[in-house]
Coordinates of C-alpha atoms in Angstrom, one line a residue:
X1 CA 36.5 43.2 -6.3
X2 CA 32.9 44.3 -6.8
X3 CA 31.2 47.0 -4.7
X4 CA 27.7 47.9 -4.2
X5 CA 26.4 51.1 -2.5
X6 CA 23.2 51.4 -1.0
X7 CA 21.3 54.2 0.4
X8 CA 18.7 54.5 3.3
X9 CA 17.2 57.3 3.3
X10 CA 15.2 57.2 6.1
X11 CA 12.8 59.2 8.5
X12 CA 15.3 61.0 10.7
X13 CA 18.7 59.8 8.8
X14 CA 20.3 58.9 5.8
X15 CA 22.7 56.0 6.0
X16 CA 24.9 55.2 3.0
X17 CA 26.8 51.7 3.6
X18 CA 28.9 50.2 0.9
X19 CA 29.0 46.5 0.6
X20 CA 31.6 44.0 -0.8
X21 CA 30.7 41.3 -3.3
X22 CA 30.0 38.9 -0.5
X23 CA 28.1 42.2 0.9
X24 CA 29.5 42.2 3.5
X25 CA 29.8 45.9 5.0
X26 CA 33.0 47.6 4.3
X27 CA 31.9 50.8 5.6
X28 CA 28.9 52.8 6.7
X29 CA 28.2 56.6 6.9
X30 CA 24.9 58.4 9.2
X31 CA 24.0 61.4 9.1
X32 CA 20.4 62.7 11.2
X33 CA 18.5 65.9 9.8
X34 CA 15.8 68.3 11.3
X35 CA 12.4 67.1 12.2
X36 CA 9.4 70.1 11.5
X37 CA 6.6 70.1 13.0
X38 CA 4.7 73.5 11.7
X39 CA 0.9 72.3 13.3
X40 CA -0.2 70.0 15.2
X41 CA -0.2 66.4 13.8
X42 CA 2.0 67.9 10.7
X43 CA 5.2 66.8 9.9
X44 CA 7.4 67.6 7.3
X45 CA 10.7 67.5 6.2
X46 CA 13.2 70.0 4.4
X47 CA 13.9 68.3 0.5
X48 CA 17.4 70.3 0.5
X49 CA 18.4 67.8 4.1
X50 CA 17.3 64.7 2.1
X51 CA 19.3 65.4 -0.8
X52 CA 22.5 66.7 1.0
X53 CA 22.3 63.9 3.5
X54 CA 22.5 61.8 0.7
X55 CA 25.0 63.0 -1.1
X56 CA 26.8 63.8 2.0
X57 CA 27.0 60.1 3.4
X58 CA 27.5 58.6 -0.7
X59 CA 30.3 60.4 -0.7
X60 CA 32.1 59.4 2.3
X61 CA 31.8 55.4 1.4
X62 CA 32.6 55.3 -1.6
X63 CA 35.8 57.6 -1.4
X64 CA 36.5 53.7 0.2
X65 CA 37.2 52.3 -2.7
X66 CA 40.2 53.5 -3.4
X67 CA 39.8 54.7 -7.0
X68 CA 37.7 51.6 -8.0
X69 CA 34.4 51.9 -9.8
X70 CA 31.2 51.3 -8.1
X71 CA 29.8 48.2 -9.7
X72 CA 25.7 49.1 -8.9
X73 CA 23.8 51.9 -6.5
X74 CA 20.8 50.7 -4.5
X75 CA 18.3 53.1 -2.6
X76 CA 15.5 52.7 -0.6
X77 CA 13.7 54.9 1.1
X78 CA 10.6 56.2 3.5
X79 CA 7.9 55.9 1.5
X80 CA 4.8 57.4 1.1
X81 CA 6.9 61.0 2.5
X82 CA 5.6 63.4 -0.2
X83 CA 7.6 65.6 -2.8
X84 CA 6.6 68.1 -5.8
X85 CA 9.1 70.0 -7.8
X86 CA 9.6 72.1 -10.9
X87 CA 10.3 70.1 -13.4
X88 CA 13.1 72.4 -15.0
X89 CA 14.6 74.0 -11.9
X90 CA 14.1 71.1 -9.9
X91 CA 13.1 73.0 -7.0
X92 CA 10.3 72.2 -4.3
X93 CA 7.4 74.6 -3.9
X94 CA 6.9 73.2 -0.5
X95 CA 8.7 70.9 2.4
X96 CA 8.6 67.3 1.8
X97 CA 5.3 66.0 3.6
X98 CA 6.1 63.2 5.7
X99 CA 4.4 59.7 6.2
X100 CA 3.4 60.8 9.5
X101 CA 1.3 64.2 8.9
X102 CA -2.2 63.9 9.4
X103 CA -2.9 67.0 8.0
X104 CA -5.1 65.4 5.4
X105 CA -7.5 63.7 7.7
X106 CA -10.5 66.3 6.6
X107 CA -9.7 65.1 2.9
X108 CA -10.0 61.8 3.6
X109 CA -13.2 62.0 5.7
X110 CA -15.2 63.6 2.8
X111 CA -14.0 61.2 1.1
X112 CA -15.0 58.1 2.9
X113 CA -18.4 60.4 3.4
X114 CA -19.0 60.5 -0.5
X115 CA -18.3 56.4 -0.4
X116 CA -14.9 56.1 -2.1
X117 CA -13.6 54.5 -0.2
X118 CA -14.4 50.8 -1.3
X119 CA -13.5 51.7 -4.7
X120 CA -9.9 53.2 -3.4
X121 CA -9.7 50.3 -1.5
X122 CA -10.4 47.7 -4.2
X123 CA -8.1 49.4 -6.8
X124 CA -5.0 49.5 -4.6
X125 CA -5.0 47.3 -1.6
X126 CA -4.6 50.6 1.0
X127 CA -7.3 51.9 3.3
X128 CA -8.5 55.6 2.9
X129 CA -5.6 57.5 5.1
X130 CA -3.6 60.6 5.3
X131 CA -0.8 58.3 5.5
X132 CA -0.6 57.6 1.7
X133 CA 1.1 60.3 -0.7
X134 CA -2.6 61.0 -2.9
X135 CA -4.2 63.3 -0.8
X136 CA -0.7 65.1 0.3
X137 CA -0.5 65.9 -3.4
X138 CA -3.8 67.1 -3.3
X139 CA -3.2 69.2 -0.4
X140 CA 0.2 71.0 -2.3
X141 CA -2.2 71.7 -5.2
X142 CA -5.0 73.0 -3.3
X143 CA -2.8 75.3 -0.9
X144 CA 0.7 76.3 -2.9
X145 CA -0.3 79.3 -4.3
X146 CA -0.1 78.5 -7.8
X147 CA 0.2 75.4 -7.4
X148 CA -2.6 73.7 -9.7
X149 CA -2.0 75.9 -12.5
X150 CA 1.8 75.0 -12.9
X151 CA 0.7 71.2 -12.6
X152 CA -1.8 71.1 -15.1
X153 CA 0.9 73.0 -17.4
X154 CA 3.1 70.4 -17.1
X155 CA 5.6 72.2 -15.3
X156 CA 5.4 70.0 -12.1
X157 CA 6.8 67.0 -11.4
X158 CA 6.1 64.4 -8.2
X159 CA 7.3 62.0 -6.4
X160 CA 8.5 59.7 -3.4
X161 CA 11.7 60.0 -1.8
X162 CA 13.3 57.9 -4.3
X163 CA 12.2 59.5 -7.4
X164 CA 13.0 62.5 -6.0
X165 CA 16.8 61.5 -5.3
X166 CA 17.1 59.6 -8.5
X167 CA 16.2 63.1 -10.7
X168 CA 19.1 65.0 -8.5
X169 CA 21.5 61.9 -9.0
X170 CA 21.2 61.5 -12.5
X171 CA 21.0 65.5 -12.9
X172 CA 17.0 65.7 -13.8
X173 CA 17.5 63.0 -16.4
X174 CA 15.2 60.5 -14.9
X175 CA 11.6 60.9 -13.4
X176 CA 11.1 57.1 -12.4
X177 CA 10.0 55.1 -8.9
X178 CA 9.9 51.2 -9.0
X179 CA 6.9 49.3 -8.1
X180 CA 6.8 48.8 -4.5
X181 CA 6.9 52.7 -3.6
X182 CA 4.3 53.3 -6.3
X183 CA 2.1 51.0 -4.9
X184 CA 2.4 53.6 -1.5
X185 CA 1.0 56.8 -3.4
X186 CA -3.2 55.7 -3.6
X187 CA -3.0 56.4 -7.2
X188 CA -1.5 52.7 -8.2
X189 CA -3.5 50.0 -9.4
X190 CA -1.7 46.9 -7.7
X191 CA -3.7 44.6 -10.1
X192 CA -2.7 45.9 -13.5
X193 CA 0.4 47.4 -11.7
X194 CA -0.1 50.7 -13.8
X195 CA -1.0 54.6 -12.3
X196 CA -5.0 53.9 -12.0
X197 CA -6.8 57.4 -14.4
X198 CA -10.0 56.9 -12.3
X199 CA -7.8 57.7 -9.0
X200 CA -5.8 60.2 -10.4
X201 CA -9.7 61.6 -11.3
X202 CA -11.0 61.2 -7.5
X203 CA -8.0 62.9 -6.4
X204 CA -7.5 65.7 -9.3
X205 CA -3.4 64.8 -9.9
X206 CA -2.7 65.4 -13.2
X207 CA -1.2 62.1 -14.5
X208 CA 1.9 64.4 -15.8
X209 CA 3.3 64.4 -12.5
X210 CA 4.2 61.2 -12.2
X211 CA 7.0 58.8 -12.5
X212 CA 7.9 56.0 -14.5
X213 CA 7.2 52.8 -12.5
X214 CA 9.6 50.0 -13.1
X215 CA 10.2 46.5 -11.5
X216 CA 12.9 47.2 -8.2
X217 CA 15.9 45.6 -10.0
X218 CA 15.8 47.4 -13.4
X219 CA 18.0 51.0 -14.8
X220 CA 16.8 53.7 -13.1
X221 CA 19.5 55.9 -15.0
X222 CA 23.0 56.7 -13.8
X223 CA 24.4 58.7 -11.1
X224 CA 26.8 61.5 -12.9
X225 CA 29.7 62.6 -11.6
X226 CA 28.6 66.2 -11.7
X227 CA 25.8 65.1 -9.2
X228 CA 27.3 63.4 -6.5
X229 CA 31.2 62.5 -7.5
X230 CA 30.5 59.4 -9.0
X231 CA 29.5 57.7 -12.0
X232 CA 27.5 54.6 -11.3
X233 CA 24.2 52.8 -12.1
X234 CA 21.4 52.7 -10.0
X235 CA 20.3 49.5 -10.3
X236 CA 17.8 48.7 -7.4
X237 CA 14.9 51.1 -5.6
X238 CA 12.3 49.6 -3.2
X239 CA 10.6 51.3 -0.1
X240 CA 12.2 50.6 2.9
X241 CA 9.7 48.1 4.8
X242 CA 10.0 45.8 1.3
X243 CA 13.4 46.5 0.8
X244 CA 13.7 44.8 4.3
X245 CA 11.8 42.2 3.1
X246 CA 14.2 41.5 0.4
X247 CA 17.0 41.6 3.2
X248 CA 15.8 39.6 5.3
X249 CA 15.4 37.1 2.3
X250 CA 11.1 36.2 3.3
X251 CA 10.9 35.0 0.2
X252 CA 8.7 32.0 0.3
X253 CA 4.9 32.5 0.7
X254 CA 3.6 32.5 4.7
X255 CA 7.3 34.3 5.8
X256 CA 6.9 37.9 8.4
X257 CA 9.3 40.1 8.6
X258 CA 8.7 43.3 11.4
X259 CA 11.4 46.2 11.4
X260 CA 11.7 48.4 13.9
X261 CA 12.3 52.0 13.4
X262 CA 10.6 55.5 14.0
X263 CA 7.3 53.2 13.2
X264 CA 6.9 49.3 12.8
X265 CA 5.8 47.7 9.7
X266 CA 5.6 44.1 9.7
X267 CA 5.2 42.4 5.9
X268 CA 3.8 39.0 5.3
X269 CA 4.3 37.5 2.0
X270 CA 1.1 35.9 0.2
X271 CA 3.2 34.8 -2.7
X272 CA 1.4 35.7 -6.1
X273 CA -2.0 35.6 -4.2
X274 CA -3.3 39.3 -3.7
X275 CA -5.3 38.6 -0.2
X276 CA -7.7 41.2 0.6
X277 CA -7.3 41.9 4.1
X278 CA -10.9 41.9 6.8
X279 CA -8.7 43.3 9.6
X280 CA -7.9 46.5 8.3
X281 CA -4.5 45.6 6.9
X282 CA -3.0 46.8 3.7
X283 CA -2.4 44.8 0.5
X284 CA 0.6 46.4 -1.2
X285 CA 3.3 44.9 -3.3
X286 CA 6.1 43.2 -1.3
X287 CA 8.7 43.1 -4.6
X288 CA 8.1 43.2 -8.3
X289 CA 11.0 41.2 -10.2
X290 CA 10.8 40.2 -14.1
X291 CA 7.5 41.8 -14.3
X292 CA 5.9 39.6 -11.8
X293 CA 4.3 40.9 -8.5
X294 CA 4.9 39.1 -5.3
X295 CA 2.4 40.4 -3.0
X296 CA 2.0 41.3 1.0
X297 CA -0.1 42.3 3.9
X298 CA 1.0 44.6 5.7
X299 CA 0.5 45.8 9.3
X300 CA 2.1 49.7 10.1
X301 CA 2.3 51.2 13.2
X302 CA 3.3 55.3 13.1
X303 CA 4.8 55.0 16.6
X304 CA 7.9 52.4 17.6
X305 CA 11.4 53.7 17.5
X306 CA 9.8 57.3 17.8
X307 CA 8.5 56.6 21.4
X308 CA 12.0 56.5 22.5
X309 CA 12.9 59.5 20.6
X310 CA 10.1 61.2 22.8
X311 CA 11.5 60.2 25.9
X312 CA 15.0 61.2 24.9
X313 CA 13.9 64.7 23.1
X314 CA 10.7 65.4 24.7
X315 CA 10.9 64.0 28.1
X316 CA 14.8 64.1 28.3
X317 CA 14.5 61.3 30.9
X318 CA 17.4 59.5 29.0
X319 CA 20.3 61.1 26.7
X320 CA 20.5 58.1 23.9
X321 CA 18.4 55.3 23.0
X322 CA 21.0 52.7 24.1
X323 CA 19.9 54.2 27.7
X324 CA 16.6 52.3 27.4
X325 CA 18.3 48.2 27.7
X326 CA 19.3 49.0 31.3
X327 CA 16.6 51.2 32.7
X328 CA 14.0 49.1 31.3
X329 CA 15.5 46.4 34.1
X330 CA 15.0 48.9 36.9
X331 CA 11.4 49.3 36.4
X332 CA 8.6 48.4 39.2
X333 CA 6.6 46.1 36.5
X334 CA 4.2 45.8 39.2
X335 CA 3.1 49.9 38.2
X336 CA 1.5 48.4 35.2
X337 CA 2.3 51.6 33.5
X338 CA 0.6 51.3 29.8
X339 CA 1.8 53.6 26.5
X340 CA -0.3 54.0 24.1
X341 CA 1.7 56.1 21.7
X342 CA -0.6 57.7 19.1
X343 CA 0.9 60.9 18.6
X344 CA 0.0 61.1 15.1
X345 CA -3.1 58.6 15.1
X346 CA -3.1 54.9 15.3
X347 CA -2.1 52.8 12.4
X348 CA -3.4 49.3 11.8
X349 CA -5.3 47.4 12.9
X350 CA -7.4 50.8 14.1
X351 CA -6.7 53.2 11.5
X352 CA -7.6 56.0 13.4
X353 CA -6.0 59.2 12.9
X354 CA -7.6 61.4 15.1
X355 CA -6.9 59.9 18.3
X356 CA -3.9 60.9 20.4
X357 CA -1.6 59.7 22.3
X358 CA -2.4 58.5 26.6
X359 CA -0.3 57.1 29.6
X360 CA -2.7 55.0 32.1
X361 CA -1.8 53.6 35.8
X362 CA 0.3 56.8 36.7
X363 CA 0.9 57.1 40.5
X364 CA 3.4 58.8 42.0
X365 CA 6.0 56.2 42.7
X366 CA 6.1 56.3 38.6
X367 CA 9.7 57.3 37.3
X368 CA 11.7 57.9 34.6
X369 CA 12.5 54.1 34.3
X370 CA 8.5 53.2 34.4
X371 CA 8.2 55.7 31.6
X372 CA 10.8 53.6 29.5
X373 CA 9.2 50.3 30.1
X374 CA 5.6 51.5 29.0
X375 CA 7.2 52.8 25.5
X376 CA 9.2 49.6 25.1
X377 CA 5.9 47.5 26.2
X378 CA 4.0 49.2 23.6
X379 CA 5.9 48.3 20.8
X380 CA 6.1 44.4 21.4
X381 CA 1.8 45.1 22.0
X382 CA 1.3 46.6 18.9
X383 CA 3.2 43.8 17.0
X384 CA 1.1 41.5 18.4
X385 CA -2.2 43.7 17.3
X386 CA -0.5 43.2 13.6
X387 CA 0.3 39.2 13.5
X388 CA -3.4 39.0 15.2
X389 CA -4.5 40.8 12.4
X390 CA -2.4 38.6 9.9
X391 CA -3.1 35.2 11.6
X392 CA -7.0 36.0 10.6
X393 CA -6.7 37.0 7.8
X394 CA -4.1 34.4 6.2
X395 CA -5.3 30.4 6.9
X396 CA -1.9 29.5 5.4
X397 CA 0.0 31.1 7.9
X398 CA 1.8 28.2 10.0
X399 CA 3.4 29.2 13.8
X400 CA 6.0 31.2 11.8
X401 CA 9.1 32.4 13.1
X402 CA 9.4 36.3 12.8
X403 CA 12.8 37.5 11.6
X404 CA 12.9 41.2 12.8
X405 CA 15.5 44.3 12.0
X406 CA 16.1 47.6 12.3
X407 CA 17.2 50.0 15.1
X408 CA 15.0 48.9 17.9
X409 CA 16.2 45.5 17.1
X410 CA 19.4 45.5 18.8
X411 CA 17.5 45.6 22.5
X412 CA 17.7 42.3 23.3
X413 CA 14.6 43.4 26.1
X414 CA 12.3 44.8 23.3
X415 CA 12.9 41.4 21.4
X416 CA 12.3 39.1 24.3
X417 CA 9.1 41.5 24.9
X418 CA 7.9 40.7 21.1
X419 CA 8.7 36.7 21.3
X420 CA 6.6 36.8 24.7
X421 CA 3.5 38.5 23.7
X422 CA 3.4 37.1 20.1
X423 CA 3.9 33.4 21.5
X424 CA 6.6 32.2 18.7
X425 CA 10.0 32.5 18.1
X426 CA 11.9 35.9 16.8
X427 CA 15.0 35.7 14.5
X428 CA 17.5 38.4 14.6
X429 CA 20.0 38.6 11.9
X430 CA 23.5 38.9 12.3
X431 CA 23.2 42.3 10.2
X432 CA 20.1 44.3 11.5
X433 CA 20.5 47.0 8.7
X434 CA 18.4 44.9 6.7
X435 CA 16.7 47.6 4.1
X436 CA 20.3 48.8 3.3
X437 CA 21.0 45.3 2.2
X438 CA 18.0 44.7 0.8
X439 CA 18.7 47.2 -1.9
X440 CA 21.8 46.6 -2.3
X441 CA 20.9 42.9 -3.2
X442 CA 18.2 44.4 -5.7
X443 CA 20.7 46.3 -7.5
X444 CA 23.1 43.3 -7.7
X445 CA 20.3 40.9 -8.9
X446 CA 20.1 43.9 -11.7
X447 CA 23.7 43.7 -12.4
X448 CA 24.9 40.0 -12.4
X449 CA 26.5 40.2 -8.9
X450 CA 23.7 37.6 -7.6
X451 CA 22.0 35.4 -9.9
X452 CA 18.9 34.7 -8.0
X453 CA 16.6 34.9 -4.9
X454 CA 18.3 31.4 -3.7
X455 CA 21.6 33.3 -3.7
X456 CA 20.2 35.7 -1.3
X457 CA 18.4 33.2 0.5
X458 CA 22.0 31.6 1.5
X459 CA 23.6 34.3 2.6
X460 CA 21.0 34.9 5.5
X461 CA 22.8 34.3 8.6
X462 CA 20.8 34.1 12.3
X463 CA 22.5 35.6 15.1
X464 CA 20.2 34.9 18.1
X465 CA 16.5 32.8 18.2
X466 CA 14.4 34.3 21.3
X467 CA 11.8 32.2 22.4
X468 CA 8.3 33.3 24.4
X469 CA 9.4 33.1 28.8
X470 CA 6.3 34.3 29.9
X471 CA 3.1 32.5 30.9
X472 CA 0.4 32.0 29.1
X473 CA -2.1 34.0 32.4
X474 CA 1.1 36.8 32.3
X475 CA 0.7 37.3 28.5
X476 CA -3.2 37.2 28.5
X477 CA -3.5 39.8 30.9
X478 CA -0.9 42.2 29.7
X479 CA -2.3 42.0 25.9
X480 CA -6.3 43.1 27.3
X481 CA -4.5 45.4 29.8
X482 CA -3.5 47.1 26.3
X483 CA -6.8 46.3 24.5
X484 CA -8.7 48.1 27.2
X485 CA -6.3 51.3 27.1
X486 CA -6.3 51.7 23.3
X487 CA -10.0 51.6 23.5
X488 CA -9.7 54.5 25.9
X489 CA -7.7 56.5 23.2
X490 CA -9.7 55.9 19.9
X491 CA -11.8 58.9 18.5
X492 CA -14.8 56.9 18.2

């Protein structure tokens, strides 16, 4: 018997789940950490939750196994979420900057005002943002007291959420990332797939600070016992929206897949083709396997699975996210109530991180379950902003089918509200926790388990197909409805 584990360490959990040489999952363990929120539109995370999380949940699978050895480890992880350390002590000098934090935006705007941001652009497929890990460096070395000086030492070290779990696994042994999360940071050339000098010039990062970049099944180094319990290889790394990628097995040029989490990120796979995007999507690596790069476009949005957290944390107008299914069916759809949930911005196709969030057609009969229809309403609207976006941008694209995942996924509502307002069919998989699989496939591709992409193409398995309901005069109207609202939101 063969067993993989895979960690998915994610933007408010970290799941471990260890899979079976069929991988099929033999047992999973979840466990949430804090959220920070120190300013307004800042968000950061505490490095010391990330690591015990991990450890926490690794742990309780694989004490499954009942004295057998762990065949291969896979990880993937939020990307872009921001992380420097000593490189002896492996402690932090500051909280983990998360994905979401816009506290950067100033940064970037000088920036785009000195006209980088073509150049930025052109090197590595990602549009000038606070999103992307560069100018979150930048901002620990400009405002860590002592910061810079340490760094251009030597004595610092940075990385992703990957690379930083990968030093504490294999006990500061290994400074590596793969491919796919290096591609996140604004300081990776996705032509020559090497760290780009010129960028790490624009942004002063000394190039000492970063990983190792190898392909996402390769040997990251091995897990010791002293670290975590175990001794086992890790074998596969990928950020989690191509991780889910791999999961979902898109494989073949002209395939979308969209998970659904705290944000949305919906990947289309241009094959070997890097397509430079005129809708303000991103070109980033979707997988990089035997030193070749498959690339993607790719269409984020900051605010999907997080909109429900709102409701259940800010508003407290429901106690768990399962809550949503059956008040979403109690809602006067007549209200017209529209979300538009930029909390922290808006992500593509608008890019605009200064906006904020807005609720429009509030009267007073609107309640609680109005409230939950609006969020749900706005995630299946802003999938339909991204496979606009990708249908323009991409001739080849056919009438795909769009095979979705995550958490959000299981609400059979939210999925019928996707199919409806993209006009084409939605996949579900029988096993939604697709980025977990996905890097547990990557590390078994590493270490014989699978021989092949085909493998993992077969052992994708559809649980339902939902197909568009809604009229072409229903779906036209609800999608300007939205148009017109986020226009009403953006900063400029």
């Amino acid at each position: 018997m063969s067993f993989v584990a895979a960690i998915d360490q994610g933007t408010t959990s970290t799941r471990s789940i260890l899979f079976d040489s069929q991988f099929t999952p033999i047992v999973s363990s979840q466990q949430e950490f804090e959220q920070s929120y120190p300013n307004s539109g800042w968000v950061e995370h505490n490095p010391a939750h990330l690591l015990k999380t991990t450890l926490n949940t690794l742990k309780l699978v694989t004490e499954c196994t009942q004295g057998k050895p762990i065949d291969a480890i896979g990880i993937t992880n939020q990307r872009e979420t921001t992380l420097v350390w000593d490189r002896r002590s492996g402690q932090p000098i500051y909280p983990a900057i998360v994905w979401q934090d816009r506290r950067t935006a100033p940064l970037c705007a000088e920036l785009k005002q000195a006209g980088l941001e073509d150049e930025i652009v052109e090197r590595t497929g990602l549009l000038l943002d606070p999103y992307f890990s560069a100018t979150k460096i930048a901002w620990m070395l400009n405002n860590v007291g002592g910061a810079r000086r340490r760094a251009e030492r030597g004595d610092l070290l940075f990385g992703t959420v990957d690379t930083y779990l990968i030093w504490h696994l294999t006990g500061g042994s290994r400074h590596v990332t793969d491919a796919t999360n290096a591609s996140r940071t604004m300081l990776f050339n996705i032509e020559s797939c090497e760290w780009d000098r010129e960028l790490l010039r624009i942004f002063e990062i000394p190039e000492s600070m970063l990983p190792e970049v190898l392909d996402c099944a390769s040997n990251f180094g091995t897990a010791t016992r002293e670290a975590c319990g175990i001794g086992a290889p890790i074998c596969g790394v990928a950020g989690d929206q191509q991780a889910a990628t791999v999961g979902q097995a898109c494989f073949d040029s002209g395939m979308v897949k969209s998970t659904y989490g705290t944000g949305c990120f919906a990947l289309l796979n241009t094959g070997g083709e890097r397509v430079v995007s005129k809708n303000r999507l991103l070109t980033t690596l979707a997988y990089k396997l035997d030193g070749q790069p498959t690339y993607a476009l790719e269409g984020s949005i900051f605010v999907a699975g997080a909109a429900v957290q709102w409701l259940r944390d800010g508003l407290g107008i429901i106690k768990a996210a399962s809550d949503t299914e059956s008040l979403v069916e109690t809602a006067d759809s007549r209200q017209g109530l529209c979300l538009v949930p930029a909390f922290t911005g808006l992500g593509a196709p608008y890019w605009d991180s200064e906006c904020r969030g807005a609720m429009f057609g509030l009267t007073r009969n609107s309640g609680p379950a109005e409230f939950v229809r609006a969020a749900l309403e706005s995630v299946a609207m802003q999938s339909r902003d991204l496979v606009e976006a990708m249908r323009a941008d991409f001739s080849d694209l056919p009438q795909t089918v769009i095979r979705v995942d995550g958490g959000m996924a299981a609400n059979n509502w939210v999925v019928q509200a996707i199919s409806d307002q993209l006009n084409a069919p939605v996949d579900r998989p029988e096993f939604t926790e697709t980025t977990a699989l996905g890097a547990a496939y990557l590390a078994a591709l590493q270490c014989g388990i699978v021989a092949s992409l085909e493998d993992i193409s077969g052992m994708w398995r559809l649980e339902r197909r939902f197909t568009p309901k809604m009229s072409d005069s229903q779906r036209s109207a609800a999608y300007t409805r939205w148009q017109e609202c986020v226009a009403r939101t953006l900063s400029s």
